[in-house]
Every structure is written in C-alpha cells, then in structure tokens.
Amino acid sequence: MSIITLIYRLIILFLTVLIVQDMFKESDFWNQLTSSLVIIPFILRLFMIK
Amino acid sequence: MKKNQKIAIYILILTAIVIILSALEFVDQWKSDLIVAGSGVTRMAKLSDYYPELRGKYCDTDIYFLESNEPGGTVFVLGGTHPNEPSGMLSVVLLIENAVVTKGRMIVIQQANLSGYSHNDPQEGSPRKIHFNTPYGRREFRYGSRATNPIHQWPDPDIYINQFGQSLSGSETRNLNRGYPGDPEGNYTEKICYGILEVIKKEECDLSIDLHEASPEYPVINAIVAHERAIDLASIAVLDLQMEDLDYNLEISPPSFRGLTHREWGDYSDTMAILMESANASQGRIRGRTDEALVLTGKDKMYVKAAELGRLYVPYDEKGHPIEERVGRHLTAIGVLVENMSLLFPDETVEYYGIPSYQELLQYGYGNYLQPVK
C-alpha cells in the first residue's frame, strides 16, 4: 500500500468517526439518516472493497 | 440513553446490513471466471513469469500456450484489454477451450486487464455478469469495467501524461490500451502493459492481435487497425474477409497516437501488431436500457433510430449485433490473418483447427462451444 493510499484511508476513517459522532448528537431523524448514507461508500472504500 | 441516540444505533445497524450486503456483491466480482483448458492447451504460465514484480498481485493473469510439435510461427492473441468489451475475451475463451494447433504455436491471454474484471460501472447500468446456456449447464463470465479497479490503482491524476509526454484525461491512467510500452517503474496499469510486452518479446511472437469492441457511433468499428509492418498482411486479410461477406475497415495505426497496442507492440518489438474492433451497443453513449440482454444481443431501439438518421458507422437494425456475430467476426478474422501470414511468411506458418465458423456460431450459439467444467 502506497503512502498516499494510507493517508487517504486515514482521512476516510477520521471522517467516518466524525460522522458517527455527529449522528449521536443530531436530534433530527432525517439528518441522522442522511449521515448513514454518507457512511456507506466511506466504509466500502476504507476496507478497499469498492 | 436519549431517544436520538437510540435511533442512531438502529440506523447504524441498518447501515451495517446495507454495507455487508453490498460488500458481498462487490467481493463476488473479484472471483475468477472458470476457464476450461481444452485438449490443445499444452501449458500455462502467469504474467508474473515474464515480469516478476506482478507476482501475488490481482492483475497477475493467466497465459495459455497452444503448441504443436511442428516448427512454425507464433501468434499471440489478447482478449480483455477492456473488460466491458466482451467479444474479445469470449473469442479467446473459445480458442483456449477448443483450438488444437498442428503447426507453430499460439499464446493467448483471455483477460489482459484482470483488475478491470474485478469491478464494473454500476452508474452506467452495467451488468456484473453474462451467462450462456451450454450442453453441460450454465456458464458465466464477468462483465467488467473499461479500466483498472481504483482499489488497485489510485488516485487518478487530473491529467494523465503518458510516457511520450502526451496529455490524456486523468482516468486514462487506468486504461490498459494507453499505457504501452509499459513502464516497470510506472503505475499499476503501465506495469501490466510492460508485462504483456515482455511476453511478446520473450516469446518472439510473429503476429500479435488485440481484440476490442467499439460503440456503434465510433468511427473505428468493424475494423482492423494495423501497425505499418502488418499492413500488407491486414490488407490481404480484409480482402479475404470481404469474400466471406464480412466487411472490415482497414486503418493504419496513427504514428502520433501513442500508448496503444497497434502502435507500441509494433514499435517496441518485432511482432506484426494488429487491433480489431467489433460493434458493441452496451458501451455506446446513446444506448437505451442497459442490461445483460443488451450485451448479448445488441438489440437497442435507440441505435436503430440512430442508424435511420445516419448517425452510425455500422449497419443497425432490429436484429442488433449478437455476441455470436461479434465473436464470429473476431475468430474468422484471426483465422484469415493466420492463414495469410503462413502464405506470406512460410517459415512462420501456424495451423490450427477446432474453432467454430462464423455461420456455426450464429446457428448454434456461443454456449454450444463451451466445454464442460470439471
């Protein structure tokens, strides 16, 4: 794995953690749902599946 | 625990299920296609046998040797440069499973850009797989993406500057047919190119053929593109193919269009380099519904309309361009090229049998010529 790919994956991990944290703070259901949609491609790329 | 936190947990559980289900589907695309080595296959190798740095990497594709005991020439046939152009790969599969070489030898690769087969283009509506009914059951092959999988090569630059200093769009950095002659110090795709050219050079291939498909609105279609050292051979072959009612356009490889097989194979080795195109609606821009049926039949009412308006470079009607026709064209053209190479260069004669004719493919279907999986 190249350095740039490692940094890329760390950025994705960081953003995913932030989004999950935000989901627990968010009181609006639709905003929580929107956050979950953002997580899906992030997780798939974090594990280099897609 | 607050109500919104409970909801967050429920949503995350649902999200995890969606991620797992979609991941299973994506991972399924990584599985190799089953290819049956026919009685004509004498040995197999890996691309990494020619360029060891590829060993253990996903792109390390199989190479099949079909050899005779009689001395003669060497023909190299490459399918799957672009995994969304299935007739090339399917033509090579029929060679692997059916051809028996009686003079000289053939070296074939069915999936040149194996990485491209490990993903597809969902936003293009591309099917993941294509299926064929055979006398022994159902066989399936992957329908991939035009380019290398981004999980193997990332990131794309804004502009891809190839090895000759020419500027191409960034995504072309993952296009196998822009990266020749390849570079052992280059990116993932350029390394695959390097490995394939090493096969041609080390095996001293006399004739090398790269099989492609093109969208019906693209000018270079139903065509043979030849390097200048192969133009005599290609010219004779085009005439012979016309005698068999198969029209082909003959194109000379443009000297300034760098990075492509028909240019760099010829420039960087002693081989006669040829690229061939058939008509594939499923990769075109004005297609309608995109699914497996379109890939296999080529039937598309949008292309029929476009043909009526004179916007296409191939005839197009309700019959479409079925995969049997496209594979039949490739296999017939390979046969004619090999036959004429033997006439022009008797020391490089290659002879083989076992391949269905164009008419047989149309009559009995592609699946009829696939061998049983053991």
Short mmCIF file of C-alpha atoms in Angstrom, two decimals:
data_model
loop_
_atom_site.label_atom_id
_atom_site.label_comp_id
_atom_site.label_asym_id
_atom_site.label_seq_id
_atom_site.Cartn_x
_atom_site.Cartn_y
_atom_site.Cartn_z
CA MET A 1 0.00 0.00 0.00
CA SER A 2 1.39 3.37 -1.01
CA ILE A 3 1.77 6.22 1.47
CA ILE A 4 -0.85 8.30 -0.30
CA THR A 5 -3.37 5.44 -0.09
CA LEU A 6 -2.65 5.03 3.61
CA ILE A 7 -3.21 8.76 4.20
CA TYR A 8 -6.38 8.59 2.13
CA ARG A 9 -7.73 5.74 4.23
CA LEU A 10 -6.84 7.51 7.47
CA ILE A 11 -8.75 10.59 6.27
CA ILE A 12 -11.76 8.39 5.48
CA LEU A 13 -11.54 6.76 8.91
CA PHE A 14 -11.34 10.17 10.58
CA LEU A 15 -14.36 11.49 8.68
CA THR A 16 -16.34 8.32 9.39
CA VAL A 17 -15.71 8.67 13.13
CA LEU A 18 -16.79 12.33 12.98
CA ILE A 19 -19.99 11.45 11.13
CA VAL A 20 -20.88 8.67 13.58
CA GLN A 21 -20.23 11.02 16.49
CA ASP A 22 -22.46 13.60 14.86
CA MET A 23 -25.23 11.03 14.42
CA PHE A 24 -25.39 10.61 18.19
CA LYS A 25 -25.56 14.39 18.71
CA GLU A 26 -28.08 15.04 15.95
CA SER A 27 -31.71 15.25 17.03
CA ASP A 28 -33.27 15.37 13.56
CA PHE A 29 -34.06 11.87 12.26
CA TRP A 30 -33.61 12.81 8.61
CA ASN A 31 -30.18 14.28 9.23
CA GLN A 32 -29.20 11.08 11.02
CA LEU A 33 -30.42 9.04 8.07
CA THR A 34 -28.50 11.25 5.64
CA SER A 35 -25.33 10.71 7.66
CA SER A 36 -25.79 6.97 7.39
CA LEU A 37 -25.95 7.24 3.60
CA VAL A 38 -22.63 9.08 3.61
CA ILE A 39 -21.03 6.35 5.70
CA ILE A 40 -21.78 3.54 3.24
CA PRO A 41 -19.25 4.48 0.49
CA PHE A 42 -16.76 5.60 3.13
CA ILE A 43 -16.73 2.19 4.81
CA LEU A 44 -16.58 0.36 1.47
CA ARG A 45 -13.55 2.41 0.44
CA LEU A 46 -11.96 2.24 3.91
CA PHE A 47 -11.78 -1.54 3.53
CA MET A 48 -10.87 -1.17 -0.18
CA ILE A 49 -13.92 -3.14 -1.27
CA LYS A 50 -15.20 -0.64 -3.84
CA MET B 1 -29.78 6.88 26.73
CA LYS B 2 -31.58 9.62 24.86
CA LYS B 3 -34.12 8.85 22.17
CA ASN B 4 -31.98 10.30 19.34
CA GLN B 5 -29.03 8.13 20.44
CA LYS B 6 -31.19 5.00 20.33
CA ILE B 7 -32.32 5.98 16.83
CA ALA B 8 -28.67 6.50 15.81
CA ILE B 9 -27.86 2.95 16.95
CA TYR B 10 -30.80 1.50 15.00
CA ILE B 11 -29.79 3.43 11.88
CA LEU B 12 -26.17 2.29 12.24
CA ILE B 13 -27.32 -1.34 12.47
CA LEU B 14 -29.34 -0.90 9.29
CA THR B 15 -26.37 0.82 7.64
CA ALA B 16 -24.11 -2.07 8.61
CA ILE B 17 -26.53 -4.52 6.96
CA VAL B 18 -26.57 -2.46 3.76
CA ILE B 19 -22.76 -2.26 3.79
CA ILE B 20 -22.39 -6.03 4.29
CA LEU B 21 -24.89 -6.88 1.54
CA SER B 22 -23.31 -4.51 -0.96
CA ALA B 23 -19.79 -5.60 0.05
CA LEU B 24 -20.70 -9.25 -0.59
CA GLU B 25 -21.81 -8.31 -4.09
CA PHE B 26 -18.67 -6.30 -4.81
CA VAL B 27 -16.41 -9.04 -3.42
CA ASP B 28 -18.21 -11.61 -5.56
CA GLN B 29 -16.93 -9.69 -8.59
CA TRP B 30 -13.36 -10.47 -7.50
CA LYS B 31 -13.83 -14.23 -8.03
CA SER B 32 -12.07 -15.67 -11.07
CA ASP B 33 -14.00 -16.82 -14.10
CA LEU B 34 -13.88 -20.53 -14.80
CA ILE B 35 -11.99 -21.25 -17.99
CA VAL B 36 -11.57 -24.86 -19.14
CA ALA B 37 -8.20 -25.61 -20.69
CA GLY B 38 -9.02 -27.65 -23.80
CA SER B 39 -7.05 -30.53 -25.24
CA GLY B 40 -4.98 -28.09 -27.30
CA VAL B 41 -3.55 -26.32 -24.26
CA THR B 42 -0.04 -27.64 -23.66
CA ARG B 43 0.94 -25.46 -20.70
CA MET B 44 0.03 -22.39 -18.71
CA ALA B 45 2.00 -19.52 -17.28
CA LYS B 46 1.39 -16.31 -15.39
CA LEU B 47 2.12 -12.76 -16.42
CA SER B 48 4.47 -12.59 -13.44
CA ASP B 49 6.64 -15.28 -15.07
CA TYR B 50 7.59 -12.54 -17.53
CA TYR B 51 7.61 -9.65 -15.09
CA PRO B 52 8.11 -10.98 -11.53
CA GLU B 53 7.03 -7.77 -9.82
CA LEU B 54 3.43 -8.67 -10.65
CA ARG B 55 3.59 -11.91 -8.64
CA GLY B 56 0.92 -12.01 -5.95
CA LYS B 57 -0.92 -9.02 -7.36
CA TYR B 58 -4.50 -9.26 -8.55
CA CYS B 59 -3.52 -8.39 -12.13
CA ASP B 60 -1.32 -11.49 -12.49
CA THR B 61 -3.37 -13.02 -15.28
CA ASP B 62 -3.12 -16.47 -16.85
CA ILE B 63 -1.33 -17.17 -20.12
CA TYR B 64 -2.25 -20.24 -22.17
CA PHE B 65 0.09 -21.95 -24.62
CA LEU B 66 -1.30 -23.99 -27.50
CA GLU B 67 1.72 -25.63 -29.05
CA SER B 68 2.35 -28.18 -31.78
CA ASN B 69 5.30 -30.44 -32.41
CA GLU B 70 5.83 -28.87 -35.83
CA PRO B 71 8.06 -25.79 -36.09
CA GLY B 72 6.40 -22.64 -37.32
CA GLY B 73 5.39 -19.19 -36.25
CA THR B 74 4.00 -17.81 -33.02
CA VAL B 75 0.67 -15.99 -32.83
CA PHE B 76 -0.28 -14.01 -29.74
CA VAL B 77 -3.95 -13.20 -29.11
CA LEU B 78 -5.01 -10.84 -26.35
CA GLY B 79 -8.58 -10.53 -25.07
CA GLY B 80 -9.94 -8.49 -22.20
CA THR B 81 -7.89 -5.35 -22.60
CA HIS B 82 -11.19 -3.58 -21.91
CA PRO B 83 -13.44 -5.81 -19.77
CA ASN B 84 -16.62 -4.04 -20.93
CA GLU B 85 -15.90 -5.25 -24.49
CA PRO B 86 -16.74 -8.93 -24.00
CA SER B 87 -16.36 -10.36 -27.51
CA GLY B 88 -12.55 -10.22 -27.27
CA MET B 89 -12.39 -12.22 -24.06
CA LEU B 90 -15.07 -14.65 -25.26
CA SER B 91 -13.19 -15.23 -28.52
CA VAL B 92 -10.04 -16.14 -26.62
CA VAL B 93 -12.04 -18.44 -24.33
CA LEU B 94 -13.16 -20.41 -27.40
CA LEU B 95 -9.54 -20.65 -28.54
CA ILE B 96 -8.48 -21.95 -25.12
CA GLU B 97 -11.30 -24.45 -24.87
CA ASN B 98 -11.41 -25.69 -28.48
CA ALA B 99 -8.36 -24.90 -30.61
CA VAL B 100 -5.75 -27.52 -31.39
CA VAL B 101 -2.59 -26.20 -33.03
CA THR B 102 -0.97 -28.53 -35.56
CA LYS B 103 1.87 -26.27 -36.74
CA GLY B 104 3.65 -23.48 -34.89
CA ARG B 105 2.02 -22.24 -31.69
CA MET B 106 -0.47 -19.80 -30.22
CA ILE B 107 -0.11 -17.90 -26.97
CA VAL B 108 -3.32 -16.38 -25.63
CA ILE B 109 -4.44 -14.27 -22.69
CA GLN B 110 -8.18 -14.06 -22.16
CA GLN B 111 -8.29 -11.31 -19.52
CA ALA B 112 -5.48 -8.86 -20.11
CA ASN B 113 -6.65 -6.35 -17.53
CA LEU B 114 -7.75 -8.74 -14.82
CA SER B 115 -8.13 -5.85 -12.39
CA GLY B 116 -10.77 -4.33 -14.70
CA TYR B 117 -12.82 -7.52 -14.30
CA SER B 118 -12.86 -7.13 -10.50
CA HIS B 119 -15.33 -4.23 -10.68
CA ASN B 120 -17.88 -2.82 -13.06
CA ASP B 121 -19.54 0.54 -13.67
CA PRO B 122 -22.83 0.48 -11.70
CA GLN B 123 -23.62 4.07 -12.67
CA GLU B 124 -23.51 3.01 -16.33
CA GLY B 125 -26.11 0.35 -15.52
CA SER B 126 -23.59 -2.33 -16.48
CA PRO B 127 -24.46 -5.92 -15.63
CA ARG B 128 -21.98 -7.71 -13.39
CA LYS B 129 -22.01 -10.96 -15.31
CA ILE B 130 -23.09 -12.51 -18.55
CA HIS B 131 -24.42 -16.05 -18.86
CA PHE B 132 -24.52 -18.76 -21.51
CA ASN B 133 -26.52 -21.95 -21.68
CA THR B 134 -24.28 -24.81 -22.69
CA PRO B 135 -24.98 -28.53 -23.29
CA TYR B 136 -23.45 -29.07 -19.83
CA GLY B 137 -25.21 -26.38 -17.85
CA ARG B 138 -24.92 -22.66 -17.36
CA ARG B 139 -21.60 -20.81 -17.60
CA GLU B 140 -20.98 -17.26 -16.51
CA PHE B 141 -18.30 -14.69 -17.16
CA ARG B 142 -17.70 -11.34 -15.58
CA TYR B 143 -18.56 -8.13 -17.42
CA GLY B 144 -16.12 -5.64 -16.03
CA SER B 145 -15.14 -2.03 -16.33
CA ARG B 146 -13.09 -0.46 -19.10
CA ALA B 147 -10.33 0.47 -16.70
CA THR B 148 -8.26 -0.87 -13.82
CA ASN B 149 -10.05 -1.06 -10.47
CA PRO B 150 -9.37 2.07 -8.35
CA ILE B 151 -8.76 -0.17 -5.34
CA HIS B 152 -5.66 -1.37 -7.21
CA GLN B 153 -4.57 1.96 -8.66
CA TRP B 154 -5.39 5.25 -7.01
CA PRO B 155 -5.56 8.24 -7.31
CA ASP B 156 -6.19 9.32 -10.89
CA PRO B 157 -4.32 12.48 -11.81
CA ASP B 158 -6.29 15.41 -13.28
CA ILE B 159 -4.34 14.89 -16.49
CA TYR B 160 -2.55 11.68 -17.43
CA ILE B 161 0.72 12.46 -19.16
CA ASN B 162 1.76 9.26 -20.87
CA GLN B 163 5.30 8.03 -21.41
CA PHE B 164 5.56 10.11 -24.58
CA GLY B 165 4.56 13.38 -22.92
CA GLN B 166 1.08 13.38 -24.42
CA SER B 167 -1.78 14.68 -22.25
CA LEU B 168 -4.83 12.48 -21.77
CA SER B 169 -7.78 12.69 -19.39
CA GLY B 170 -6.92 11.57 -15.86
CA SER B 171 -8.93 8.34 -15.92
CA GLU B 172 -6.92 7.12 -18.92
CA THR B 173 -4.12 6.42 -16.46
CA ARG B 174 -6.03 3.18 -15.73
CA ASN B 175 -6.67 2.33 -19.40
CA LEU B 176 -4.53 -0.63 -20.43
CA ASN B 177 -4.62 0.43 -24.05
CA ARG B 178 -2.97 3.77 -23.33
CA GLY B 179 -0.08 2.60 -21.20
CA TYR B 180 2.15 0.72 -23.68
CA PRO B 181 5.02 0.02 -23.97
CA GLY B 182 4.62 -0.05 -20.23
CA ASP B 183 7.00 1.02 -17.55
CA PRO B 184 8.49 -1.17 -14.79
CA GLU B 185 8.70 2.00 -12.67
CA GLY B 186 5.27 3.24 -13.69
CA ASN B 187 1.80 2.86 -12.27
CA TYR B 188 -0.11 -0.44 -11.83
CA THR B 189 -1.59 -0.36 -15.34
CA GLU B 190 1.71 0.56 -17.00
CA LYS B 191 3.31 -2.39 -15.22
CA ILE B 192 0.69 -4.75 -16.70
CA CYS B 193 1.48 -3.26 -20.12
CA TYR B 194 5.15 -3.88 -19.51
CA GLY B 195 4.47 -7.50 -18.57
CA ILE B 196 2.37 -8.14 -21.69
CA LEU B 197 5.01 -6.64 -23.98
CA GLU B 198 7.61 -8.83 -22.25
CA VAL B 199 5.54 -11.88 -23.27
CA ILE B 200 5.56 -10.72 -26.90
CA LYS B 201 9.28 -10.02 -26.86
CA LYS B 202 10.49 -13.08 -24.93
CA GLU B 203 8.29 -15.49 -26.88
CA GLU B 204 9.26 -13.80 -30.17
CA CYS B 205 5.66 -13.56 -31.34
CA ASP B 206 5.40 -13.08 -35.10
CA LEU B 207 1.82 -11.82 -35.12
CA SER B 208 0.06 -10.19 -32.15
CA ILE B 209 -3.65 -9.45 -32.15
CA ASP B 210 -5.51 -7.33 -29.59
CA LEU B 211 -9.31 -7.84 -29.57
CA HIS B 212 -11.67 -4.97 -28.83
CA GLU B 213 -15.19 -3.69 -29.31
CA ALA B 214 -16.41 -0.20 -30.10
CA SER B 215 -19.67 1.68 -29.73
CA PRO B 216 -21.66 1.92 -32.98
CA GLU B 217 -21.23 5.70 -33.18
CA TYR B 218 -17.43 5.40 -33.05
CA PRO B 219 -15.71 5.64 -36.45
CA VAL B 220 -13.14 2.89 -35.85
CA ILE B 221 -15.53 -0.06 -35.80
CA ASN B 222 -15.72 -3.41 -37.56
CA ALA B 223 -12.15 -2.54 -38.24
CA ILE B 224 -8.64 -3.89 -38.37
CA VAL B 225 -6.03 -1.40 -37.20
CA ALA B 226 -2.55 -2.42 -38.26
CA HIS B 227 0.96 -1.28 -37.50
CA GLU B 228 2.80 -0.36 -40.70
CA ARG B 229 4.78 -3.64 -40.63
CA ALA B 230 1.48 -5.54 -40.54
CA ILE B 231 -0.37 -3.51 -43.12
CA ASP B 232 0.31 -5.87 -46.06
CA LEU B 233 -0.97 -8.81 -44.09
CA ALA B 234 -4.01 -6.87 -42.86
CA SER B 235 -4.81 -5.62 -46.39
CA ILE B 236 -4.91 -9.13 -47.79
CA ALA B 237 -6.95 -10.31 -44.82
CA VAL B 238 -9.54 -7.55 -45.31
CA LEU B 239 -10.00 -8.61 -48.95
CA ASP B 240 -10.37 -12.24 -47.93
CA LEU B 241 -12.88 -11.30 -45.24
CA GLN B 242 -14.92 -9.36 -47.80
CA MET B 243 -15.04 -12.55 -49.89
CA GLU B 244 -16.74 -14.10 -46.86
CA ASP B 245 -19.23 -11.20 -46.68
CA LEU B 246 -17.56 -9.74 -43.61
CA ASP B 247 -16.85 -6.06 -44.19
CA TYR B 248 -13.91 -4.57 -42.35
CA ASN B 249 -12.43 -1.10 -42.40
CA LEU B 250 -8.66 -1.10 -42.66
CA GLU B 251 -6.90 1.53 -40.60
CA ILE B 252 -3.19 2.25 -40.37
CA SER B 253 -2.03 2.78 -36.82
CA PRO B 254 -1.51 6.56 -36.45
CA PRO B 255 2.18 7.14 -35.62
CA SER B 256 1.33 10.02 -33.28
CA PHE B 257 -1.36 8.18 -31.27
CA ARG B 258 0.89 6.69 -28.60
CA GLY B 259 0.39 4.12 -25.92
CA LEU B 260 -1.85 1.75 -27.88
CA THR B 261 -1.17 -1.90 -28.72
CA HIS B 262 -1.23 -1.48 -32.51
CA ARG B 263 1.43 1.23 -32.22
CA GLU B 264 3.72 0.25 -29.35
CA TRP B 265 3.74 -3.53 -29.82
CA GLY B 266 5.00 -2.90 -33.34
CA ASP B 267 7.45 -0.17 -32.38
CA TYR B 268 8.93 -1.92 -29.33
CA SER B 269 9.08 -5.48 -30.62
CA ASP B 270 9.49 -7.36 -33.89
CA THR B 271 5.88 -8.52 -33.92
CA MET B 272 3.27 -7.57 -36.50
CA ALA B 273 0.75 -5.71 -34.36
CA ILE B 274 -2.96 -5.69 -35.11
CA LEU B 275 -6.03 -4.49 -33.22
CA MET B 276 -9.57 -5.49 -34.17
CA GLU B 277 -12.92 -3.93 -33.27
CA SER B 278 -16.47 -5.30 -33.36
CA ALA B 279 -19.76 -3.46 -32.65
CA ASN B 280 -20.97 -3.36 -29.05
CA ALA B 281 -24.03 -1.26 -28.20
CA SER B 282 -23.69 -1.81 -24.44
CA GLN B 283 -20.71 0.53 -24.27
CA GLY B 284 -22.23 3.20 -26.51
CA ARG B 285 -23.40 6.59 -25.32
CA ILE B 286 -26.84 6.66 -26.93
CA ARG B 287 -27.96 3.22 -25.83
CA GLY B 288 -31.27 2.71 -24.08
CA ARG B 289 -31.85 0.15 -21.36
CA THR B 290 -28.54 -1.39 -20.32
CA ASP B 291 -28.57 -4.97 -19.14
CA GLU B 292 -27.20 -8.41 -19.87
CA ALA B 293 -29.58 -8.83 -22.82
CA LEU B 294 -28.14 -5.74 -24.49
CA VAL B 295 -24.60 -7.08 -24.06
CA LEU B 296 -25.54 -10.45 -25.56
CA THR B 297 -27.97 -9.43 -28.31
CA GLY B 298 -27.01 -5.86 -29.16
CA LYS B 299 -30.69 -5.13 -29.71
CA ASP B 300 -31.40 -1.49 -28.95
CA LYS B 301 -34.16 0.67 -30.40
CA MET B 302 -32.16 3.85 -29.80
CA TYR B 303 -29.41 2.57 -32.07
CA VAL B 304 -31.95 1.50 -34.67
CA LYS B 305 -33.25 5.08 -34.65
CA ALA B 306 -29.71 6.48 -34.82
CA ALA B 307 -28.99 4.26 -37.83
CA GLU B 308 -32.12 5.56 -39.55
CA LEU B 309 -30.78 9.08 -39.01
CA GLY B 310 -27.43 8.08 -40.50
CA ARG B 311 -25.50 8.67 -37.28
CA LEU B 312 -23.71 5.33 -37.02
CA TYR B 313 -20.67 3.76 -38.60
CA VAL B 314 -22.17 0.24 -38.77
CA PRO B 315 -25.48 -1.01 -40.13
CA TYR B 316 -28.01 -1.34 -37.31
CA ASP B 317 -31.50 -2.84 -37.34
CA GLU B 318 -33.85 -4.70 -35.01
CA LYS B 319 -31.64 -7.80 -35.17
CA GLY B 320 -28.88 -5.96 -33.28
CA HIS B 321 -25.36 -7.35 -33.21
CA PRO B 322 -25.43 -10.55 -31.14
CA ILE B 323 -22.38 -11.77 -29.30
CA GLU B 324 -22.16 -14.76 -31.67
CA GLU B 325 -21.74 -12.38 -34.61
CA ARG B 326 -19.09 -10.34 -32.79
CA VAL B 327 -17.13 -13.38 -31.60
CA GLY B 328 -17.54 -14.97 -35.04
CA ARG B 329 -16.06 -11.91 -36.71
CA HIS B 330 -13.05 -11.93 -34.39
CA LEU B 331 -12.39 -15.66 -34.76
CA THR B 332 -12.86 -15.59 -38.53
CA ALA B 333 -10.52 -12.62 -38.86
CA ILE B 334 -7.89 -14.31 -36.65
CA GLY B 335 -8.13 -17.38 -38.87
CA VAL B 336 -7.75 -15.34 -42.04
CA LEU B 337 -4.82 -13.35 -40.65
CA VAL B 338 -3.03 -16.51 -39.52
CA GLU B 339 -3.67 -18.21 -42.85
CA ASN B 340 -2.29 -15.27 -44.80
CA MET B 341 0.70 -14.92 -42.51
CA SER B 342 1.51 -18.51 -43.41
CA LEU B 343 1.29 -17.66 -47.11
CA LEU B 344 3.39 -14.50 -46.84
CA PHE B 345 5.94 -15.95 -44.44
CA PRO B 346 6.08 -19.75 -44.86
CA ASP B 347 8.62 -20.12 -42.02
CA GLU B 348 6.06 -18.55 -39.67
CA THR B 349 3.22 -20.87 -40.57
CA VAL B 350 0.65 -21.52 -37.86
CA GLU B 351 -2.18 -24.00 -38.37
CA TYR B 352 -4.97 -24.95 -36.03
CA TYR B 353 -8.44 -26.48 -36.03
CA GLY B 354 -11.41 -26.90 -33.71
CA ILE B 355 -12.83 -23.39 -33.86
CA PRO B 356 -16.47 -22.96 -34.94
CA SER B 357 -17.09 -21.00 -38.09
CA TYR B 358 -18.96 -17.69 -38.18
CA GLN B 359 -22.08 -19.43 -39.50
CA GLU B 360 -21.88 -22.21 -36.92
CA LEU B 361 -21.70 -19.69 -34.10
CA LEU B 362 -24.74 -17.86 -35.44
CA GLN B 363 -26.65 -21.10 -35.91
CA TYR B 364 -25.83 -22.97 -32.70
CA GLY B 365 -24.95 -20.17 -30.29
CA TYR B 366 -21.84 -19.34 -28.30
CA GLY B 367 -22.64 -21.59 -25.34
CA ASN B 368 -22.72 -24.65 -27.55
CA TYR B 369 -18.93 -24.42 -27.95
CA LEU B 370 -18.00 -24.09 -24.28
CA GLN B 371 -16.50 -27.18 -22.66
CA PRO B 372 -17.87 -28.81 -19.50
CA VAL B 373 -16.46 -27.55 -16.21
CA LYS B 374 -14.83 -30.48 -14.38
#
